[in-house]
PDB file of C-alpha atoms in Angstrom:
ATOM      1  CA  ALA A   8     -13.449  -9.718 -13.352  1.00  0.00           C
ATOM      2  CA  GLN A   9     -11.343 -10.325 -16.400  1.00  0.00           C
ATOM      3  CA  THR A  10      -7.684  -9.376 -16.452  1.00  0.00           C
ATOM      4  CA  VAL A  11      -5.084  -9.328 -19.212  1.00  0.00           C
ATOM      5  CA  THR A  12      -1.387  -9.580 -18.429  1.00  0.00           C
ATOM      6  CA  GLN A  13       1.500  -8.774 -20.719  1.00  0.00           C
ATOM      7  CA  SER A  14       4.660  -9.710 -18.880  1.00  0.00           C
ATOM      8  CA  GLN A  15       7.151  -8.137 -21.300  1.00  0.00           C
ATOM      9  CA  PRO A  16       7.166  -4.324 -20.993  1.00  0.00           C
ATOM     10  CA  GLU A  17       9.778  -3.989 -23.749  1.00  0.00           C
ATOM     11  CA  MET A  18      11.256  -6.183 -26.445  1.00  0.00           C
ATOM     12  CA  SER A  19      13.553  -5.705 -29.373  1.00  0.00           C
ATOM     13  CA  VAL A  20      14.205  -7.729 -32.511  1.00  0.00           C
ATOM     14  CA  GLN A  21      16.457  -7.460 -35.522  1.00  0.00           C
ATOM     15  CA  GLU A  22      14.869  -6.682 -38.841  1.00  0.00           C
ATOM     16  CA  ALA A  23      13.791  -9.841 -40.726  1.00  0.00           C
ATOM     17  CA  GLU A  24      13.829 -11.970 -37.578  1.00  0.00           C
ATOM     18  CA  THR A  25      10.911 -13.465 -35.664  1.00  0.00           C
ATOM     19  CA  VAL A  26       9.627 -12.285 -32.301  1.00  0.00           C
ATOM     20  CA  THR A  27       6.907 -13.555 -29.981  1.00  0.00           C
ATOM     21  CA  LEU A  28       4.946 -11.346 -27.602  1.00  0.00           C
ATOM     22  CA  SER A  29       3.273 -12.991 -24.616  1.00  0.00           C
ATOM     23  CA  CYS A  30      -0.194 -12.480 -23.211  1.00  0.00           C
ATOM     24  CA  THR A  31      -2.151 -14.312 -20.549  1.00  0.00           C
ATOM     25  CA  TYR A  32      -5.668 -13.618 -19.407  1.00  0.00           C
ATOM     26  CA  ASP A  33      -7.954 -14.628 -16.616  1.00  0.00           C
ATOM     27  CA  THR A  34     -11.646 -15.267 -17.102  1.00  0.00           C
ATOM     28  CA  SER A  35     -14.411 -17.637 -16.110  1.00  0.00           C
ATOM     29  CA  GLU A  36     -16.242 -17.000 -19.378  1.00  0.00           C
ATOM     30  CA  SER A  37     -16.425 -19.696 -22.028  1.00  0.00           C
ATOM     31  CA  ASN A  38     -17.270 -17.442 -24.960  1.00  0.00           C
ATOM     32  CA  TYR A  39     -15.033 -14.506 -25.687  1.00  0.00           C
ATOM     33  CA  TYR A  40     -12.755 -12.842 -28.211  1.00  0.00           C
ATOM     34  CA  LEU A  41      -9.076 -12.005 -28.071  1.00  0.00           C
ATOM     35  CA  PHE A  42      -7.286  -9.291 -29.989  1.00  0.00           C
ATOM     36  CA  TRP A  43      -3.871  -7.846 -30.603  1.00  0.00           C
ATOM     37  CA  TYR A  44      -3.790  -4.118 -31.318  1.00  0.00           C
ATOM     38  CA  LYS A  45      -0.798  -2.118 -32.472  1.00  0.00           C
ATOM     39  CA  GLN A  46      -0.174   1.504 -31.480  1.00  0.00           C
ATOM     40  CA  PRO A  47       2.649   3.104 -33.478  1.00  0.00           C
ATOM     41  CA  PRO A  48       4.099   6.512 -32.563  1.00  0.00           C
ATOM     42  CA  SER A  49       1.223   8.107 -34.490  1.00  0.00           C
ATOM     43  CA  ARG A  50      -0.978   6.915 -31.553  1.00  0.00           C
ATOM     44  CA  GLN A  51      -3.525   5.278 -33.846  1.00  0.00           C
ATOM     45  CA  MET A  52      -4.845   1.958 -32.512  1.00  0.00           C
ATOM     46  CA  ILE A  53      -4.731  -0.623 -35.302  1.00  0.00           C
ATOM     47  CA  LEU A  54      -6.162  -4.132 -35.116  1.00  0.00           C
ATOM     48  CA  VAL A  55      -3.497  -6.700 -35.900  1.00  0.00           C
ATOM     49  CA  ILE A  56      -5.346  -9.951 -35.368  1.00  0.00           C
ATOM     50  CA  ARG A  57      -8.519 -11.366 -33.805  1.00  0.00           C
ATOM     51  CA  GLN A  58      -9.298 -14.790 -32.364  1.00  0.00           C
ATOM     52  CA  GLU A  59     -12.659 -16.274 -31.418  1.00  0.00           C
ATOM     53  CA  ALA A  60     -12.350 -18.476 -28.345  1.00  0.00           C
ATOM     54  CA  TYR A  61     -14.589 -21.199 -29.766  1.00  0.00           C
ATOM     55  CA  LYS A  62     -12.237 -21.679 -32.721  1.00  0.00           C
ATOM     56  CA  GLN A  63      -9.363 -24.030 -32.088  1.00  0.00           C
ATOM     57  CA  GLN A  64      -7.503 -22.954 -35.201  1.00  0.00           C
ATOM     58  CA  ASN A  65      -4.985 -20.194 -34.572  1.00  0.00           C
ATOM     59  CA  ALA A  66      -5.652 -16.964 -36.459  1.00  0.00           C
ATOM     60  CA  THR A  67      -3.117 -15.681 -38.976  1.00  0.00           C
ATOM     61  CA  GLU A  68      -2.821 -12.408 -40.864  1.00  0.00           C
ATOM     62  CA  ASN A  69       0.111 -12.354 -43.266  1.00  0.00           C
ATOM     63  CA  ARG A  70       3.277 -12.128 -41.103  1.00  0.00           C
ATOM     64  CA  PHE A  71       1.266 -12.152 -37.879  1.00  0.00           C
ATOM     65  CA  SER A  72       0.020 -15.292 -36.182  1.00  0.00           C
ATOM     66  CA  VAL A  73      -1.159 -16.270 -32.734  1.00  0.00           C
ATOM     67  CA  ASN A  74      -0.684 -19.260 -30.483  1.00  0.00           C
ATOM     68  CA  PHE A  75      -3.999 -19.580 -28.658  1.00  0.00           C
ATOM     69  CA  GLN A  76      -3.972 -22.011 -25.740  1.00  0.00           C
ATOM     70  CA  LYS A  77      -7.452 -21.841 -24.232  1.00  0.00           C
ATOM     71  CA  ALA A  78      -6.825 -24.167 -21.309  1.00  0.00           C
ATOM     72  CA  ALA A  79      -3.696 -22.272 -20.347  1.00  0.00           C
ATOM     73  CA  LYS A  80      -5.420 -18.928 -21.029  1.00  0.00           C
ATOM     74  CA  SER A  81      -2.520 -17.865 -23.183  1.00  0.00           C
ATOM     75  CA  PHE A  82      -2.601 -15.809 -26.381  1.00  0.00           C
ATOM     76  CA  SER A  83       0.825 -14.997 -27.808  1.00  0.00           C
ATOM     77  CA  LEU A  84       1.552 -13.053 -30.969  1.00  0.00           C
ATOM     78  CA  LYS A  85       4.280 -14.104 -33.382  1.00  0.00           C
ATOM     79  CA  ILE A  86       5.647 -11.601 -35.860  1.00  0.00           C
ATOM     80  CA  SER A  87       7.666 -13.139 -38.667  1.00  0.00           C
ATOM     81  CA  ASP A  88      10.104 -11.308 -40.929  1.00  0.00           C
ATOM     82  CA  SER A  89       9.991  -8.241 -38.665  1.00  0.00           C
ATOM     83  CA  GLN A  90       9.978  -4.891 -40.422  1.00  0.00           C
ATOM     84  CA  LEU A  91      10.938  -1.432 -39.205  1.00  0.00           C
ATOM     85  CA  GLY A  92       7.292  -0.427 -39.491  1.00  0.00           C
ATOM     86  CA  ASP A  93       6.399  -3.019 -36.859  1.00  0.00           C
ATOM     87  CA  THR A  94       7.974  -0.784 -34.215  1.00  0.00           C
ATOM     88  CA  ALA A  95       5.077   0.067 -31.903  1.00  0.00           C
ATOM     89  CA  MET A  96       3.296  -0.665 -28.645  1.00  0.00           C
ATOM     90  CA  TYR A  97       1.364  -3.910 -28.861  1.00  0.00           C
ATOM     91  CA  PHE A  98      -1.694  -4.434 -26.709  1.00  0.00           C
ATOM     92  CA  CYS A  99      -3.411  -7.713 -26.012  1.00  0.00           C
ATOM     93  CA  ALA A 100      -7.152  -7.349 -25.377  1.00  0.00           C
ATOM     94  CA  PHE A 101     -10.099  -9.460 -24.240  1.00  0.00           C
ATOM     95  CA  MET A 102     -13.806  -9.057 -24.881  1.00  0.00           C
ATOM     96  CA  LYS A 103     -16.627 -11.092 -23.363  1.00  0.00           C
ATOM     97  CA  GLU A 104     -19.384 -12.253 -25.614  1.00  0.00           C
ATOM     98  CA  ASP A 105     -22.486 -10.899 -23.960  1.00  0.00           C
ATOM     99  CA  GLY A 106     -24.858  -8.061 -24.660  1.00  0.00           C
ATOM    100  CA  GLY A 107     -23.534  -5.853 -21.908  1.00  0.00           C
ATOM    101  CA  SER A 108     -19.934  -6.118 -23.010  1.00  0.00           C
ATOM    102  CA  GLN A 109     -20.215  -4.989 -26.586  1.00  0.00           C
ATOM    103  CA  GLY A 110     -17.076  -3.174 -27.530  1.00  0.00           C
ATOM    104  CA  ASN A 111     -15.747  -3.426 -23.980  1.00  0.00           C
ATOM    105  CA  LEU A 112     -12.163  -4.338 -24.677  1.00  0.00           C
ATOM    106  CA  ILE A 113     -10.062  -5.105 -21.618  1.00  0.00           C
ATOM    107  CA  PHE A 114      -6.486  -4.254 -22.460  1.00  0.00           C
ATOM    108  CA  GLY A 115      -3.167  -5.368 -21.079  1.00  0.00           C
ATOM    109  CA  LYS A 116      -0.497  -2.802 -20.200  1.00  0.00           C
ATOM    110  CA  GLY A 117       1.256  -3.291 -23.537  1.00  0.00           C
ATOM    111  CA  THR A 118       4.635  -4.397 -24.861  1.00  0.00           C
ATOM    112  CA  LYS A 119       6.885  -1.870 -26.531  1.00  0.00           C
ATOM    113  CA  LEU A 120       8.498  -3.531 -29.543  1.00  0.00           C
ATOM    114  CA  SER A 121      11.520  -2.028 -31.257  1.00  0.00           C
ATOM    115  CA  VAL A 122      12.681  -3.422 -34.585  1.00  0.00           C
ATOM    116  CA  LYS A 123      16.346  -2.663 -35.174  1.00  0.00           C
ATOM    117  CA  PRO A 124      17.948  -2.369 -38.626  1.00  0.00           C
TER     118      PRO A 124
ATOM    119  CA  ASP B  16      -6.686   6.359 -42.117  1.00  0.00           C
ATOM    120  CA  SER B  17      -9.368   4.512 -40.119  1.00  0.00           C
ATOM    121  CA  GLY B  18     -12.215   6.746 -41.291  1.00  0.00           C
ATOM    122  CA  VAL B  19     -13.016   7.779 -37.703  1.00  0.00           C
ATOM    123  CA  THR B  20     -12.555  11.507 -37.134  1.00  0.00           C
ATOM    124  CA  GLN B  21     -11.911  13.020 -33.742  1.00  0.00           C
ATOM    125  CA  THR B  22     -11.712  16.713 -32.938  1.00  0.00           C
ATOM    126  CA  PRO B  23      -9.847  18.464 -31.537  1.00  0.00           C
ATOM    127  CA  LYS B  24      -6.532  16.627 -31.660  1.00  0.00           C
ATOM    128  CA  HIS B  25      -5.198  18.486 -28.657  1.00  0.00           C
ATOM    129  CA  LEU B  26      -6.961  20.306 -25.849  1.00  0.00           C
ATOM    130  CA  ILE B  27      -5.417  22.215 -22.974  1.00  0.00           C
ATOM    131  CA  THR B  28      -7.629  23.446 -20.177  1.00  0.00           C
ATOM    132  CA  ALA B  29      -7.665  24.198 -16.477  1.00  0.00           C
ATOM    133  CA  THR B  30      -8.992  22.302 -13.499  1.00  0.00           C
ATOM    134  CA  GLY B  31     -12.688  22.764 -12.893  1.00  0.00           C
ATOM    135  CA  GLN B  32     -13.466  23.431 -16.534  1.00  0.00           C
ATOM    136  CA  ARG B  33     -15.730  21.544 -18.927  1.00  0.00           C
ATOM    137  CA  VAL B  34     -14.782  20.298 -22.393  1.00  0.00           C
ATOM    138  CA  THR B  35     -16.478  18.470 -25.241  1.00  0.00           C
ATOM    139  CA  LEU B  36     -14.753  15.945 -27.450  1.00  0.00           C
ATOM    140  CA  ARG B  37     -16.298  15.114 -30.792  1.00  0.00           C
ATOM    141  CA  CYS B  38     -16.246  11.946 -32.858  1.00  0.00           C
ATOM    142  CA  SER B  39     -17.526  11.141 -36.335  1.00  0.00           C
ATOM    143  CA  PRO B  40     -17.672   7.383 -36.977  1.00  0.00           C
ATOM    144  CA  ARG B  41     -16.872   5.653 -40.238  1.00  0.00           C
ATOM    145  CA  SER B  42     -19.569   5.960 -42.829  1.00  0.00           C
ATOM    146  CA  GLY B  43     -22.235   3.354 -42.123  1.00  0.00           C
ATOM    147  CA  ASP B  44     -21.029   2.396 -38.643  1.00  0.00           C
ATOM    148  CA  LEU B  45     -23.782   2.491 -36.050  1.00  0.00           C
ATOM    149  CA  SER B  46     -21.715   1.863 -32.921  1.00  0.00           C
ATOM    150  CA  VAL B  47     -19.445   4.396 -31.258  1.00  0.00           C
ATOM    151  CA  TYR B  48     -17.153   3.640 -28.347  1.00  0.00           C
ATOM    152  CA  TRP B  49     -15.117   5.901 -26.095  1.00  0.00           C
ATOM    153  CA  TYR B  50     -11.850   4.831 -24.490  1.00  0.00           C
ATOM    154  CA  GLN B  51      -9.415   6.614 -22.187  1.00  0.00           C
ATOM    155  CA  GLN B  52      -5.665   5.973 -22.291  1.00  0.00           C
ATOM    156  CA  SER B  53      -3.653   7.275 -19.342  1.00  0.00           C
ATOM    157  CA  LEU B  54      -0.234   6.436 -17.967  1.00  0.00           C
ATOM    158  CA  ASP B  55      -1.528   5.050 -14.687  1.00  0.00           C
ATOM    159  CA  GLN B  56      -4.789   3.382 -15.801  1.00  0.00           C
ATOM    160  CA  GLY B  57      -3.774   2.239 -19.257  1.00  0.00           C
ATOM    161  CA  LEU B  58      -6.540   1.815 -21.835  1.00  0.00           C
ATOM    162  CA  GLN B  59     -10.026   1.763 -20.358  1.00  0.00           C
ATOM    163  CA  PHE B  60     -13.423   1.403 -21.965  1.00  0.00           C
ATOM    164  CA  LEU B  61     -15.765   4.237 -21.035  1.00  0.00           C
ATOM    165  CA  ILE B  62     -19.031   3.836 -22.900  1.00  0.00           C
ATOM    166  CA  GLN B  63     -20.722   2.562 -26.057  1.00  0.00           C
ATOM    167  CA  TYR B  64     -23.608   3.906 -28.106  1.00  0.00           C
ATOM    168  CA  TYR B  65     -25.478   2.049 -30.810  1.00  0.00           C
ATOM    169  CA  ASN B  66     -27.685   4.011 -33.189  1.00  0.00           C
ATOM    170  CA  GLY B  67     -28.280   6.730 -30.624  1.00  0.00           C
ATOM    171  CA  GLU B  68     -28.811   4.545 -27.578  1.00  0.00           C
ATOM    172  CA  GLU B  69     -26.419   3.739 -24.767  1.00  0.00           C
ATOM    173  CA  ARG B  70     -25.539   0.033 -24.959  1.00  0.00           C
ATOM    174  CA  ALA B  71     -22.666  -0.607 -22.578  1.00  0.00           C
ATOM    175  CA  LYS B  72     -20.951   1.272 -19.813  1.00  0.00           C
ATOM    176  CA  GLY B  73     -17.479   0.848 -18.438  1.00  0.00           C
ATOM    177  CA  ASN B  74     -15.387   2.838 -15.997  1.00  0.00           C
ATOM    178  CA  ILE B  75     -16.911   6.184 -16.826  1.00  0.00           C
ATOM    179  CA  LEU B  76     -16.949   8.780 -14.073  1.00  0.00           C
ATOM    180  CA  GLU B  77     -20.177  10.554 -13.138  1.00  0.00           C
ATOM    181  CA  ARG B  78     -18.528  13.822 -14.198  1.00  0.00           C
ATOM    182  CA  PHE B  79     -18.334  12.421 -17.726  1.00  0.00           C
ATOM    183  CA  SER B  80     -21.257  11.969 -20.079  1.00  0.00           C
ATOM    184  CA  ALA B  81     -21.705  11.088 -23.706  1.00  0.00           C
ATOM    185  CA  GLN B  82     -24.350  11.029 -26.373  1.00  0.00           C
ATOM    186  CA  GLN B  83     -24.808   9.956 -29.952  1.00  0.00           C
ATOM    187  CA  PHE B  84     -26.789  12.177 -32.260  1.00  0.00           C
ATOM    188  CA  PRO B  85     -29.182  11.244 -35.110  1.00  0.00           C
ATOM    189  CA  ASP B  86     -26.386  11.742 -37.655  1.00  0.00           C
ATOM    190  CA  LEU B  87     -24.426   9.172 -35.576  1.00  0.00           C
ATOM    191  CA  HIS B  88     -21.663  11.484 -34.478  1.00  0.00           C
ATOM    192  CA  SER B  89     -20.895  11.356 -30.772  1.00  0.00           C
ATOM    193  CA  GLU B  90     -19.720  13.758 -28.118  1.00  0.00           C
ATOM    194  CA  LEU B  91     -17.989  13.048 -24.844  1.00  0.00           C
ATOM    195  CA  ASN B  92     -18.472  15.739 -22.231  1.00  0.00           C
ATOM    196  CA  LEU B  93     -15.995  16.008 -19.384  1.00  0.00           C
ATOM    197  CA  SER B  94     -16.824  18.389 -16.549  1.00  0.00           C
ATOM    198  CA  SER B  95     -15.255  19.580 -13.290  1.00  0.00           C
ATOM    199  CA  LEU B  96     -11.947  18.516 -14.740  1.00  0.00           C
ATOM    200  CA  GLU B  97      -9.158  17.306 -12.489  1.00  0.00           C
ATOM    201  CA  LEU B  98      -5.452  16.872 -13.138  1.00  0.00           C
ATOM    202  CA  GLY B  99      -5.980  13.118 -13.261  1.00  0.00           C
ATOM    203  CA  ASP B 100      -8.310  13.452 -16.228  1.00  0.00           C
ATOM    204  CA  SER B 101      -5.351  14.277 -18.441  1.00  0.00           C
ATOM    205  CA  ALA B 102      -5.256  11.456 -20.962  1.00  0.00           C
ATOM    206  CA  LEU B 103      -5.647  10.447 -24.569  1.00  0.00           C
ATOM    207  CA  TYR B 104      -9.317   9.906 -25.360  1.00  0.00           C
ATOM    208  CA  PHE B 105     -10.119   7.582 -28.217  1.00  0.00           C
ATOM    209  CA  CYS B 106     -13.295   7.152 -30.140  1.00  0.00           C
ATOM    210  CA  ALA B 107     -13.854   3.958 -32.098  1.00  0.00           C
ATOM    211  CA  SER B 108     -16.633   2.749 -34.333  1.00  0.00           C
ATOM    212  CA  SER B 109     -17.926  -0.521 -35.716  1.00  0.00           C
ATOM    213  CA  ALA B 110     -20.743  -1.642 -37.929  1.00  0.00           C
ATOM    214  CA  GLY B 111     -22.440  -3.803 -35.339  1.00  0.00           C
ATOM    215  CA  ARG B 112     -22.081  -5.093 -31.860  1.00  0.00           C
ATOM    216  CA  GLY B 113     -18.357  -4.667 -31.400  1.00  0.00           C
ATOM    217  CA  TYR B 114     -17.260  -8.281 -31.477  1.00  0.00           C
ATOM    218  CA  GLU B 115     -15.647  -7.692 -34.814  1.00  0.00           C
ATOM    219  CA  LYS B 116     -13.125  -5.059 -35.716  1.00  0.00           C
ATOM    220  CA  LEU B 117     -13.184  -1.696 -33.984  1.00  0.00           C
ATOM    221  CA  PHE B 118     -11.822   1.212 -35.998  1.00  0.00           C
ATOM    222  CA  PHE B 119     -10.110   3.763 -33.781  1.00  0.00           C
ATOM    223  CA  GLY B 120      -9.690   7.459 -34.369  1.00  0.00           C
ATOM    224  CA  SER B 121      -6.389   9.237 -33.720  1.00  0.00           C
ATOM    225  CA  GLY B 122      -7.526  10.427 -30.324  1.00  0.00           C
ATOM    226  CA  THR B 123      -7.847  13.723 -28.489  1.00  0.00           C
ATOM    227  CA  GLN B 124      -4.978  14.511 -26.141  1.00  0.00           C
ATOM    228  CA  LEU B 125      -6.430  16.301 -23.130  1.00  0.00           C
ATOM    229  CA  SER B 126      -4.119  18.174 -20.793  1.00  0.00           C
ATOM    230  CA  VAL B 127      -5.601  19.561 -17.593  1.00  0.00           C
ATOM    231  CA  LEU B 128      -3.340  22.143 -15.946  1.00  0.00           C
TER     232      LEU B 128
END
């Protein structure tokens, strides 16, 4: 079975600084997808960034980038120029690529990020 | 706004009761997914429907059932409710198989007293 581990329950960062959230996963699959989702106080789950395991290039979305280390099964999220609106729970998630796992995201426990002014 | 609509936003009921949660996916999305978020279990995938047919099943209890109707909206039925069923229930939708972006609704907060 696949597992996703986020070892930092809480983190804080000063506005405009950079912060990195850690995520490790365990799987025997070779084809899969990794995601970071954000859940602000509004409770809405918002996709931050997505990575396909077969791509070596790290995904980036504006101020958000990942460091994907497939051999180490590590998938960290870097937030640059942190903004107050980045305050949220961040969830790392894994999805196998097979017909029976469509939409079956396996989530970590989350990291609560606070951006301080 | 994700375009996924869930009703009701809050639901308070008693143990042993049955409730129905409703989800309208984004326009054009054929897949609907249900997730449960609780303090002890975290976020868990329950079930997926694609164009009216069940496609994938996760940790969904036998007391729970779901369906997707011809107009693509979906309902999650929870019966014989227990205190432990109290959770935030999310619906999400996507255009295809779910490997791309899932759009989540705002959730239904269920409290079982």
